[in-house]
mmCIF file of C-alpha atoms and ligand atoms in Angstrom:
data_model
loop_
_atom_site.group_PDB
_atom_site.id
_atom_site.type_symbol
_atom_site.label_atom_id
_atom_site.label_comp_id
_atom_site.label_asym_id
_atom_site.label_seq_id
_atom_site.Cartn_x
_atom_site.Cartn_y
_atom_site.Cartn_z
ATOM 1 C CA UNK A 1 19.032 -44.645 -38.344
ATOM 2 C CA UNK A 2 21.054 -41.758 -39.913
ATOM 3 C CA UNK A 3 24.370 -42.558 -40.931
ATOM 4 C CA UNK A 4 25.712 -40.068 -39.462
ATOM 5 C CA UNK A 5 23.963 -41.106 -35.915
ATOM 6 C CA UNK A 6 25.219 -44.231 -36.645
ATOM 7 C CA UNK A 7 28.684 -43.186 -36.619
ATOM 8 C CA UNK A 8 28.132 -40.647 -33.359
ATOM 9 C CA UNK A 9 26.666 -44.039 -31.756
ATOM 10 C CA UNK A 10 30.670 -46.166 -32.603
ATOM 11 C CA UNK A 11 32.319 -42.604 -31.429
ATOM 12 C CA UNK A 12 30.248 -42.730 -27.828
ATOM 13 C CA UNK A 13 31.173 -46.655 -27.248
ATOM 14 C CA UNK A 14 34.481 -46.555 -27.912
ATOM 15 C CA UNK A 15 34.900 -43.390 -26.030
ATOM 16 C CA UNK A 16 33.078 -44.705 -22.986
ATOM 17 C CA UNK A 17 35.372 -48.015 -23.149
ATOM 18 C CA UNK A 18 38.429 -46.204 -23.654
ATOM 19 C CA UNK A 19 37.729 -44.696 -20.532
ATOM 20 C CA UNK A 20 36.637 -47.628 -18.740
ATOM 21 C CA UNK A 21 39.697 -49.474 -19.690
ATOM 22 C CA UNK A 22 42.520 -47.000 -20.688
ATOM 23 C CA UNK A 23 41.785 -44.408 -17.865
ATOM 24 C CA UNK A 24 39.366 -45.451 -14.536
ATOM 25 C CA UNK A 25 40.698 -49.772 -14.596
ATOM 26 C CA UNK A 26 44.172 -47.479 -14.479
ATOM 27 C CA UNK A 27 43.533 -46.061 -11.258
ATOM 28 C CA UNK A 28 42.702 -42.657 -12.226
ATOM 29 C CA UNK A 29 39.403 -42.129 -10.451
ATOM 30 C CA UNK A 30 38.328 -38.655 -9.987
ATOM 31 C CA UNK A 31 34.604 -38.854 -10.866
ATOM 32 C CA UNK A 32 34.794 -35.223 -12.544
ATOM 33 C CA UNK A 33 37.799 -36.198 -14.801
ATOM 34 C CA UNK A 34 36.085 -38.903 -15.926
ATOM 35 C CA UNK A 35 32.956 -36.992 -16.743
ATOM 36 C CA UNK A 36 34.921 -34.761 -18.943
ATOM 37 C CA UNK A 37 37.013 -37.596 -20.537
ATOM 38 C CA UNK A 38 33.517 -39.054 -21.497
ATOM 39 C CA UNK A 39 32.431 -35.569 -22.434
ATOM 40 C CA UNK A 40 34.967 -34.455 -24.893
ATOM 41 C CA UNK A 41 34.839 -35.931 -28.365
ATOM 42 C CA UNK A 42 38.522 -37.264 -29.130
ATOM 43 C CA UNK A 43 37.979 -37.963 -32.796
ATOM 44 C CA UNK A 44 37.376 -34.378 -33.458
ATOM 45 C CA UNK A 45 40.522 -33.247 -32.555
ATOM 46 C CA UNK A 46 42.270 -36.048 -34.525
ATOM 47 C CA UNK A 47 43.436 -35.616 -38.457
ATOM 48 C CA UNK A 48 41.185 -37.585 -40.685
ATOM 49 C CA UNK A 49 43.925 -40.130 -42.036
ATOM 50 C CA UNK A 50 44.334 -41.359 -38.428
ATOM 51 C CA UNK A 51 40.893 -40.833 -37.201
ATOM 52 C CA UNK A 52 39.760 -44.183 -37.000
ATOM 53 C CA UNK A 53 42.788 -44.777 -34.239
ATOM 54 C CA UNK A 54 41.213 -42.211 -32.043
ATOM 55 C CA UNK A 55 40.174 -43.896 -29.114
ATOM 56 C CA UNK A 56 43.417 -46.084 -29.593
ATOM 57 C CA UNK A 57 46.029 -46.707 -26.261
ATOM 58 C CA UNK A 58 48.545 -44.709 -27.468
ATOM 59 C CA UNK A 59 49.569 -40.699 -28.666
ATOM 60 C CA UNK A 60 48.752 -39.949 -32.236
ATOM 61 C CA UNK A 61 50.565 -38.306 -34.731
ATOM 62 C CA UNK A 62 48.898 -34.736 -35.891
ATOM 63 C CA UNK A 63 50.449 -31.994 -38.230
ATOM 64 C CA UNK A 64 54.181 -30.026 -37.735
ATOM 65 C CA UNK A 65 55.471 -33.629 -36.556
ATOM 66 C CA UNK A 66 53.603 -32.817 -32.900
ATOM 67 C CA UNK A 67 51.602 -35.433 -31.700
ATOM 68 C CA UNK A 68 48.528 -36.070 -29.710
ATOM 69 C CA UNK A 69 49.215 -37.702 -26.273
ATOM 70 C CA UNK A 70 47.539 -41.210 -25.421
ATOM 71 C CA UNK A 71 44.458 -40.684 -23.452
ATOM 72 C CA UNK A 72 45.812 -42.390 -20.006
ATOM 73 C CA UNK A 73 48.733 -39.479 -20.132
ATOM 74 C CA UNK A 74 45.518 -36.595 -20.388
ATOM 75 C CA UNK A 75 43.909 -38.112 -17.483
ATOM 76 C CA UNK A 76 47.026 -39.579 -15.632
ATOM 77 C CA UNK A 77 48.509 -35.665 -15.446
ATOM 78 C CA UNK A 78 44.800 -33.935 -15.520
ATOM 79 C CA UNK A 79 44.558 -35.967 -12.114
ATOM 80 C CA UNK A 80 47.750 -34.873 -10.931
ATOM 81 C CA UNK A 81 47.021 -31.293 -11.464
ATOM 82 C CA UNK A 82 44.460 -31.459 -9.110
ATOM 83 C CA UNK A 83 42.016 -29.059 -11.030
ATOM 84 C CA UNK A 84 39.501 -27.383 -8.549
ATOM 85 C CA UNK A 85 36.031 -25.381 -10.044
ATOM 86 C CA UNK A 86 37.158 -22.099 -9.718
ATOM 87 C CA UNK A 87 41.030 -22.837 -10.832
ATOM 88 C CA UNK A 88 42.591 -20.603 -13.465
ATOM 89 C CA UNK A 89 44.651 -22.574 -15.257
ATOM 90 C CA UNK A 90 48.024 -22.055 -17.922
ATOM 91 C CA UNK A 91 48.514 -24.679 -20.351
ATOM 92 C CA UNK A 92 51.683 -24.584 -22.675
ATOM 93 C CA UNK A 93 51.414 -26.731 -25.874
ATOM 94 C CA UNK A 94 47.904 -26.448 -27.186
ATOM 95 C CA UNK A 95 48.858 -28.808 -30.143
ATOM 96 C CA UNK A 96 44.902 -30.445 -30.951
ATOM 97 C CA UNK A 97 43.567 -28.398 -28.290
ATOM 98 C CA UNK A 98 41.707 -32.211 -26.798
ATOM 99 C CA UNK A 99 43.516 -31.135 -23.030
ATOM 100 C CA UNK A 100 42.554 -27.424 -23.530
ATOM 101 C CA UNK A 101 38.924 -29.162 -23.941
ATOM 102 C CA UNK A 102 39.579 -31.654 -21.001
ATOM 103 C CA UNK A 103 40.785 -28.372 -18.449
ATOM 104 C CA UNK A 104 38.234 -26.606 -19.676
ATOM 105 C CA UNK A 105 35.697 -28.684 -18.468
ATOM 106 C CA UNK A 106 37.104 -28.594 -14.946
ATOM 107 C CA UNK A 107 38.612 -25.341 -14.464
ATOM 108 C CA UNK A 108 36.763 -21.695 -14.306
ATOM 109 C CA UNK A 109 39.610 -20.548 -17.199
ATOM 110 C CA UNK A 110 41.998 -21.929 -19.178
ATOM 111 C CA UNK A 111 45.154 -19.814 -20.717
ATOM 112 C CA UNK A 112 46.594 -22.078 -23.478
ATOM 113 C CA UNK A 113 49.678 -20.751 -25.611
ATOM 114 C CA UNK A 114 50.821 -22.937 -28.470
ATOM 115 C CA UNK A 115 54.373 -21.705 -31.015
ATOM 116 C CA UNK A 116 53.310 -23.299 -33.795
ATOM 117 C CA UNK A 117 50.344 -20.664 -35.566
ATOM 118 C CA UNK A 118 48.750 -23.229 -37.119
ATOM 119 C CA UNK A 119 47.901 -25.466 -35.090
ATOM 120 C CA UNK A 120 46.469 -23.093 -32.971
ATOM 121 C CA UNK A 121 43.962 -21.757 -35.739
ATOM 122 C CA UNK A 122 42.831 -25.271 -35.832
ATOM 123 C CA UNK A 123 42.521 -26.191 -32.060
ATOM 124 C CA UNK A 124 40.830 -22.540 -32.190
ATOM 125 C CA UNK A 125 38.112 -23.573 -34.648
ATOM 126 C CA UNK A 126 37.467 -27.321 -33.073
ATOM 127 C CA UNK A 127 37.152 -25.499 -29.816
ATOM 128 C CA UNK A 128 34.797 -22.839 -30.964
ATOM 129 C CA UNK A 129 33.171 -25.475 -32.737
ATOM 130 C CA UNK A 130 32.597 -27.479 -29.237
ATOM 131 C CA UNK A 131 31.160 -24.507 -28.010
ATOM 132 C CA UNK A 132 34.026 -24.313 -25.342
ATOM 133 C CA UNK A 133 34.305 -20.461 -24.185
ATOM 134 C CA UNK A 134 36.199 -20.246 -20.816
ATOM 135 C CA UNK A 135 39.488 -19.906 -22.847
ATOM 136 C CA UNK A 136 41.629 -17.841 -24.051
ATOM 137 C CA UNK A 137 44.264 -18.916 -26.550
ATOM 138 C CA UNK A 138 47.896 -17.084 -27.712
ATOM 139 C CA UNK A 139 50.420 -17.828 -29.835
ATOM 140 C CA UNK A 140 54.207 -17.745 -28.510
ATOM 141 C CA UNK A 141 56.717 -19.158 -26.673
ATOM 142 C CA UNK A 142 55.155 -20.822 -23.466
ATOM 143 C CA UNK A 143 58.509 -21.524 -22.261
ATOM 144 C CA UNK A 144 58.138 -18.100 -20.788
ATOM 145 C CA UNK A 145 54.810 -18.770 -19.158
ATOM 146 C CA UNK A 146 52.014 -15.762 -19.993
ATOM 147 C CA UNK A 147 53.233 -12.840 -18.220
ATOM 148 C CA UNK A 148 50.538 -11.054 -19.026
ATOM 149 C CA UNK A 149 47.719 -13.244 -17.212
ATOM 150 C CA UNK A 150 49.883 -14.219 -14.157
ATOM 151 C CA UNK A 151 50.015 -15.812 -11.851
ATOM 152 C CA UNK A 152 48.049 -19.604 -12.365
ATOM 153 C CA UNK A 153 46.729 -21.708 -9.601
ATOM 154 C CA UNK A 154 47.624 -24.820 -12.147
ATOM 155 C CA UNK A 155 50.069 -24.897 -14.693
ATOM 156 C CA UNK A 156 50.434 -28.144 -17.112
ATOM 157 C CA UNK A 157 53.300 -28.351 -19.766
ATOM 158 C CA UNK A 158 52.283 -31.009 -22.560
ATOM 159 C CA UNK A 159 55.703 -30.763 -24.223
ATOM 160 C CA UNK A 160 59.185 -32.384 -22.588
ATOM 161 C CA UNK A 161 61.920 -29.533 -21.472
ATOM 162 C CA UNK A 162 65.203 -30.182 -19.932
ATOM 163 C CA UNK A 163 64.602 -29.013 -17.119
ATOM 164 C CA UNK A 164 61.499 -26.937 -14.909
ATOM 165 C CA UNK A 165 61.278 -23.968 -16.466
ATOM 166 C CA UNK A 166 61.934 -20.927 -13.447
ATOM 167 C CA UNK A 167 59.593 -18.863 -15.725
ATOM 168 C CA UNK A 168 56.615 -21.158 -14.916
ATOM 169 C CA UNK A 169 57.687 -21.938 -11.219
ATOM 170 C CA UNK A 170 57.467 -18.395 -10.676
ATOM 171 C CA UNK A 171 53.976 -17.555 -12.326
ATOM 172 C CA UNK A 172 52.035 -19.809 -9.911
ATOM 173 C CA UNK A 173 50.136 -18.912 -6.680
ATOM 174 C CA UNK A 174 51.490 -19.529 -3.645
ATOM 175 C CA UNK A 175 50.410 -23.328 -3.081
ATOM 176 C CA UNK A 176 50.159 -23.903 -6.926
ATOM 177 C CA UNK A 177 50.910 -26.633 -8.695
ATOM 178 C CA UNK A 178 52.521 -27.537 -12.240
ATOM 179 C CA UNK A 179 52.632 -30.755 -14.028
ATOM 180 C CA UNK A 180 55.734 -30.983 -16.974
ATOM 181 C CA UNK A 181 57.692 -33.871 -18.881
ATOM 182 C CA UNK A 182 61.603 -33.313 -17.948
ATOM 183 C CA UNK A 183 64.528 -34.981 -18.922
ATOM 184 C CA UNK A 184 66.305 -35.877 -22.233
ATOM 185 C CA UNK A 185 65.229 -35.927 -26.012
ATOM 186 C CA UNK A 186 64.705 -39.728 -25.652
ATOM 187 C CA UNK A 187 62.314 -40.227 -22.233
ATOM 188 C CA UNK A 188 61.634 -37.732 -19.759
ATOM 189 C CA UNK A 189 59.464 -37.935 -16.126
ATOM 190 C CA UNK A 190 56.608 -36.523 -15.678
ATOM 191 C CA UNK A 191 57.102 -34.326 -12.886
ATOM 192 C CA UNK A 192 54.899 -32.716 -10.051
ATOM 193 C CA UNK A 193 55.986 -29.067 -9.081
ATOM 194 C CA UNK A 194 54.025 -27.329 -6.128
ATOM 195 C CA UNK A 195 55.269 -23.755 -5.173
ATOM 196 C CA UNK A 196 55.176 -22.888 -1.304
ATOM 197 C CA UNK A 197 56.389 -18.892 -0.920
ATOM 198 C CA UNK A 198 59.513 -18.795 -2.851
ATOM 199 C CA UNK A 199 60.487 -22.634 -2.920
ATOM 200 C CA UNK A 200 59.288 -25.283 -4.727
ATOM 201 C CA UNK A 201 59.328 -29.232 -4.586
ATOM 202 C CA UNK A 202 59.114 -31.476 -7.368
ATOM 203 C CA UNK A 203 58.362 -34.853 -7.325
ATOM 204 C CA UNK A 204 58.684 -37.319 -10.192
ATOM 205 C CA UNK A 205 55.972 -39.687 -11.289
ATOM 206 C CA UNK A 206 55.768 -41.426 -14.594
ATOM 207 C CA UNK A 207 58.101 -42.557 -17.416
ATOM 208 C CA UNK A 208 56.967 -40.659 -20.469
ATOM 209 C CA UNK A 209 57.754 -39.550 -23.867
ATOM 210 C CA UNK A 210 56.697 -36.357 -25.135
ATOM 211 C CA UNK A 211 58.046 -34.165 -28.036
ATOM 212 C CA UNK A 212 60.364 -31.036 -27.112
ATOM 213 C CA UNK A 213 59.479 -28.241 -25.645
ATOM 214 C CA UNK A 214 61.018 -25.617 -27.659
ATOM 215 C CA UNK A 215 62.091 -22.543 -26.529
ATOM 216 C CA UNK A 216 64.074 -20.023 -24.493
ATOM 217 C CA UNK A 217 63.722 -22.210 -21.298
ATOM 218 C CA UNK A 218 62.919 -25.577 -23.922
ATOM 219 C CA UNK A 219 65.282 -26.903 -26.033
ATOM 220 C CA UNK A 220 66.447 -24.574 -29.327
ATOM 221 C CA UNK A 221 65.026 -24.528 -32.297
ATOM 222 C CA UNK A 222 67.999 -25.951 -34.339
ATOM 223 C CA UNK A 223 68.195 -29.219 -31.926
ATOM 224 C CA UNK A 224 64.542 -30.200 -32.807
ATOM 225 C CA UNK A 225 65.142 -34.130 -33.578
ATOM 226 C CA UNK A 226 62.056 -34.006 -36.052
HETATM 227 N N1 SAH B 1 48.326 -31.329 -25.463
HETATM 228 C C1 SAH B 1 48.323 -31.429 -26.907
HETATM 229 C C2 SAH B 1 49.528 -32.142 -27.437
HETATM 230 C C3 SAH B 1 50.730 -31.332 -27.342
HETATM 231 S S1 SAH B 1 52.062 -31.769 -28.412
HETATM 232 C C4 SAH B 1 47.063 -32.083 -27.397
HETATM 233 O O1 SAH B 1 46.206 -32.433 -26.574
HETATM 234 O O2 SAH B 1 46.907 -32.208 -28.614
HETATM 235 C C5 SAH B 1 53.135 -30.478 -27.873
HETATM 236 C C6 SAH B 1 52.801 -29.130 -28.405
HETATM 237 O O3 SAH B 1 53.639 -28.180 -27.776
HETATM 238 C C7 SAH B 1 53.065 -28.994 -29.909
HETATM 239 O O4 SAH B 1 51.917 -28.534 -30.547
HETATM 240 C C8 SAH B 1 54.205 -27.982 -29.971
HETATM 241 O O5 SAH B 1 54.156 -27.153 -31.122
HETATM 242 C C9 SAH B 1 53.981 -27.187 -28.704
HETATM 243 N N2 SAH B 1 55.143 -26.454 -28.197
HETATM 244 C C10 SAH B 1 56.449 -26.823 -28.203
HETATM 245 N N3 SAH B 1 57.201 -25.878 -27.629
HETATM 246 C C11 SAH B 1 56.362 -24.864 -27.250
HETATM 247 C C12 SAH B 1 56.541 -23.606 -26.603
HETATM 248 N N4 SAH B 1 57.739 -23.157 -26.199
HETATM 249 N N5 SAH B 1 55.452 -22.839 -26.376
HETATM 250 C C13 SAH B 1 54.219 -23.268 -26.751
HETATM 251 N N6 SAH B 1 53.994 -24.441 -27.371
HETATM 252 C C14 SAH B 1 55.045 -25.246 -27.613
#
């Protein structure tokens, strides 16, 4: 055996325990989730110096001081986004790109904006790489939303704001539904938003800690704690 194969072989077993243990023993059991969880190839989207933590229980750090969220977060707020087949979907905070992969595989379209340029040429080239097409990826602040694709029958924020942005509430479908970290620099909740006509509701979930949303409805710029 190759040892290249060989190494492809370690990748698939610890990405089929991870989800076995980290994700479905969890509680998160949406059979379609889980197919894409096993699908998508973590390691890829993880910088070589911390590689062999891929498939670790916990977020990761990547470049610009952003990080890669744990794997139980991806699927814990995948599930509660309640993708359907023919969603389109908005994702702010593109970061890797390993949840614009994960959406991607459950959603008809994903719209991902990212602020940092960077990082979004290299979650552009892993993605191309993957052969992952029903995206379409901008550079900005997704504080905002994407006016220019609006409105989104899901929207999921992976960085932490202060509060739910109005920006966002307002670009979803009647009856859609947005997943975002809120509360202080320290620990936020991840919060459930669902839109019916011009009022929304917002339930809180899960204890979380993401990095800051940054941005005109984020935090500013000069307040970044990293
Ligand atoms: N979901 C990502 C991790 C996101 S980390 C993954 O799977 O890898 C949070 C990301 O949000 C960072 O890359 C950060 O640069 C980005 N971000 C912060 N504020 C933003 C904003 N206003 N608009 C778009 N992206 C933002």
């Amino acid at each position: 055996m190759s040892n290249e194969r060989r190494q492809a072989d370690k990748w698939l077993a610890l990405r089929r325990r991870m989800v076995d243990e980290q994700i479905r023993r969890r509680g998160v059991g949406d059979p379609r989730l889980l197919d894409a969880m096993m699908a998508v190839p973590r390691e890829k989207f993880i910088p070589s110096h911390v590689r062999a933590a891929a498939y670790d229980d916990r977020a990761l750090p990547v470049a610009h001081g952003q990080t890669i969220s744990q794997p139980f977060i991806v699927a814990y707020m995948t599930e509660k986004l309640s993708v359907t087949p023919d969603a389109r979907v908005l994702e702010i905070g593109t970061g890797t790109g390993y949840q614009t992969a994960i959406l991607a595989a459950l959603a008809k379209h994903v719209f991902t904006v990212e602020r940092i340029a960077h990082l979004q040429q290299q979650a552009a080239a892993r993605l191309a790489d993957l052969n992952v097409s029903n995206i379409t990826m901008s550079c900005g602040d997704g504080s905002l939303g994407l006016l220019e694709h609006a409105p989104y029958d899901r929207i999921m924020v992976t960085a932490a704001a202060p509060s739910v942005p109005g920006h966002l509430a307002d670009q979803l479908v009647d009856g859609g539904v947005l997943v975002i970290p809120v509360g202080g620099s320290a620990e936020q909740t991840i919060v459930r938003v669902v839109r019916q006509g011009q009022r929304t509701t917002e339930t809180p979930l899960l204890a979380c800690r993401f990095v800051k949303l940054i941005g005109q409805e984020g935090w500013p710029i000069e307040k970044q704690s990293r």
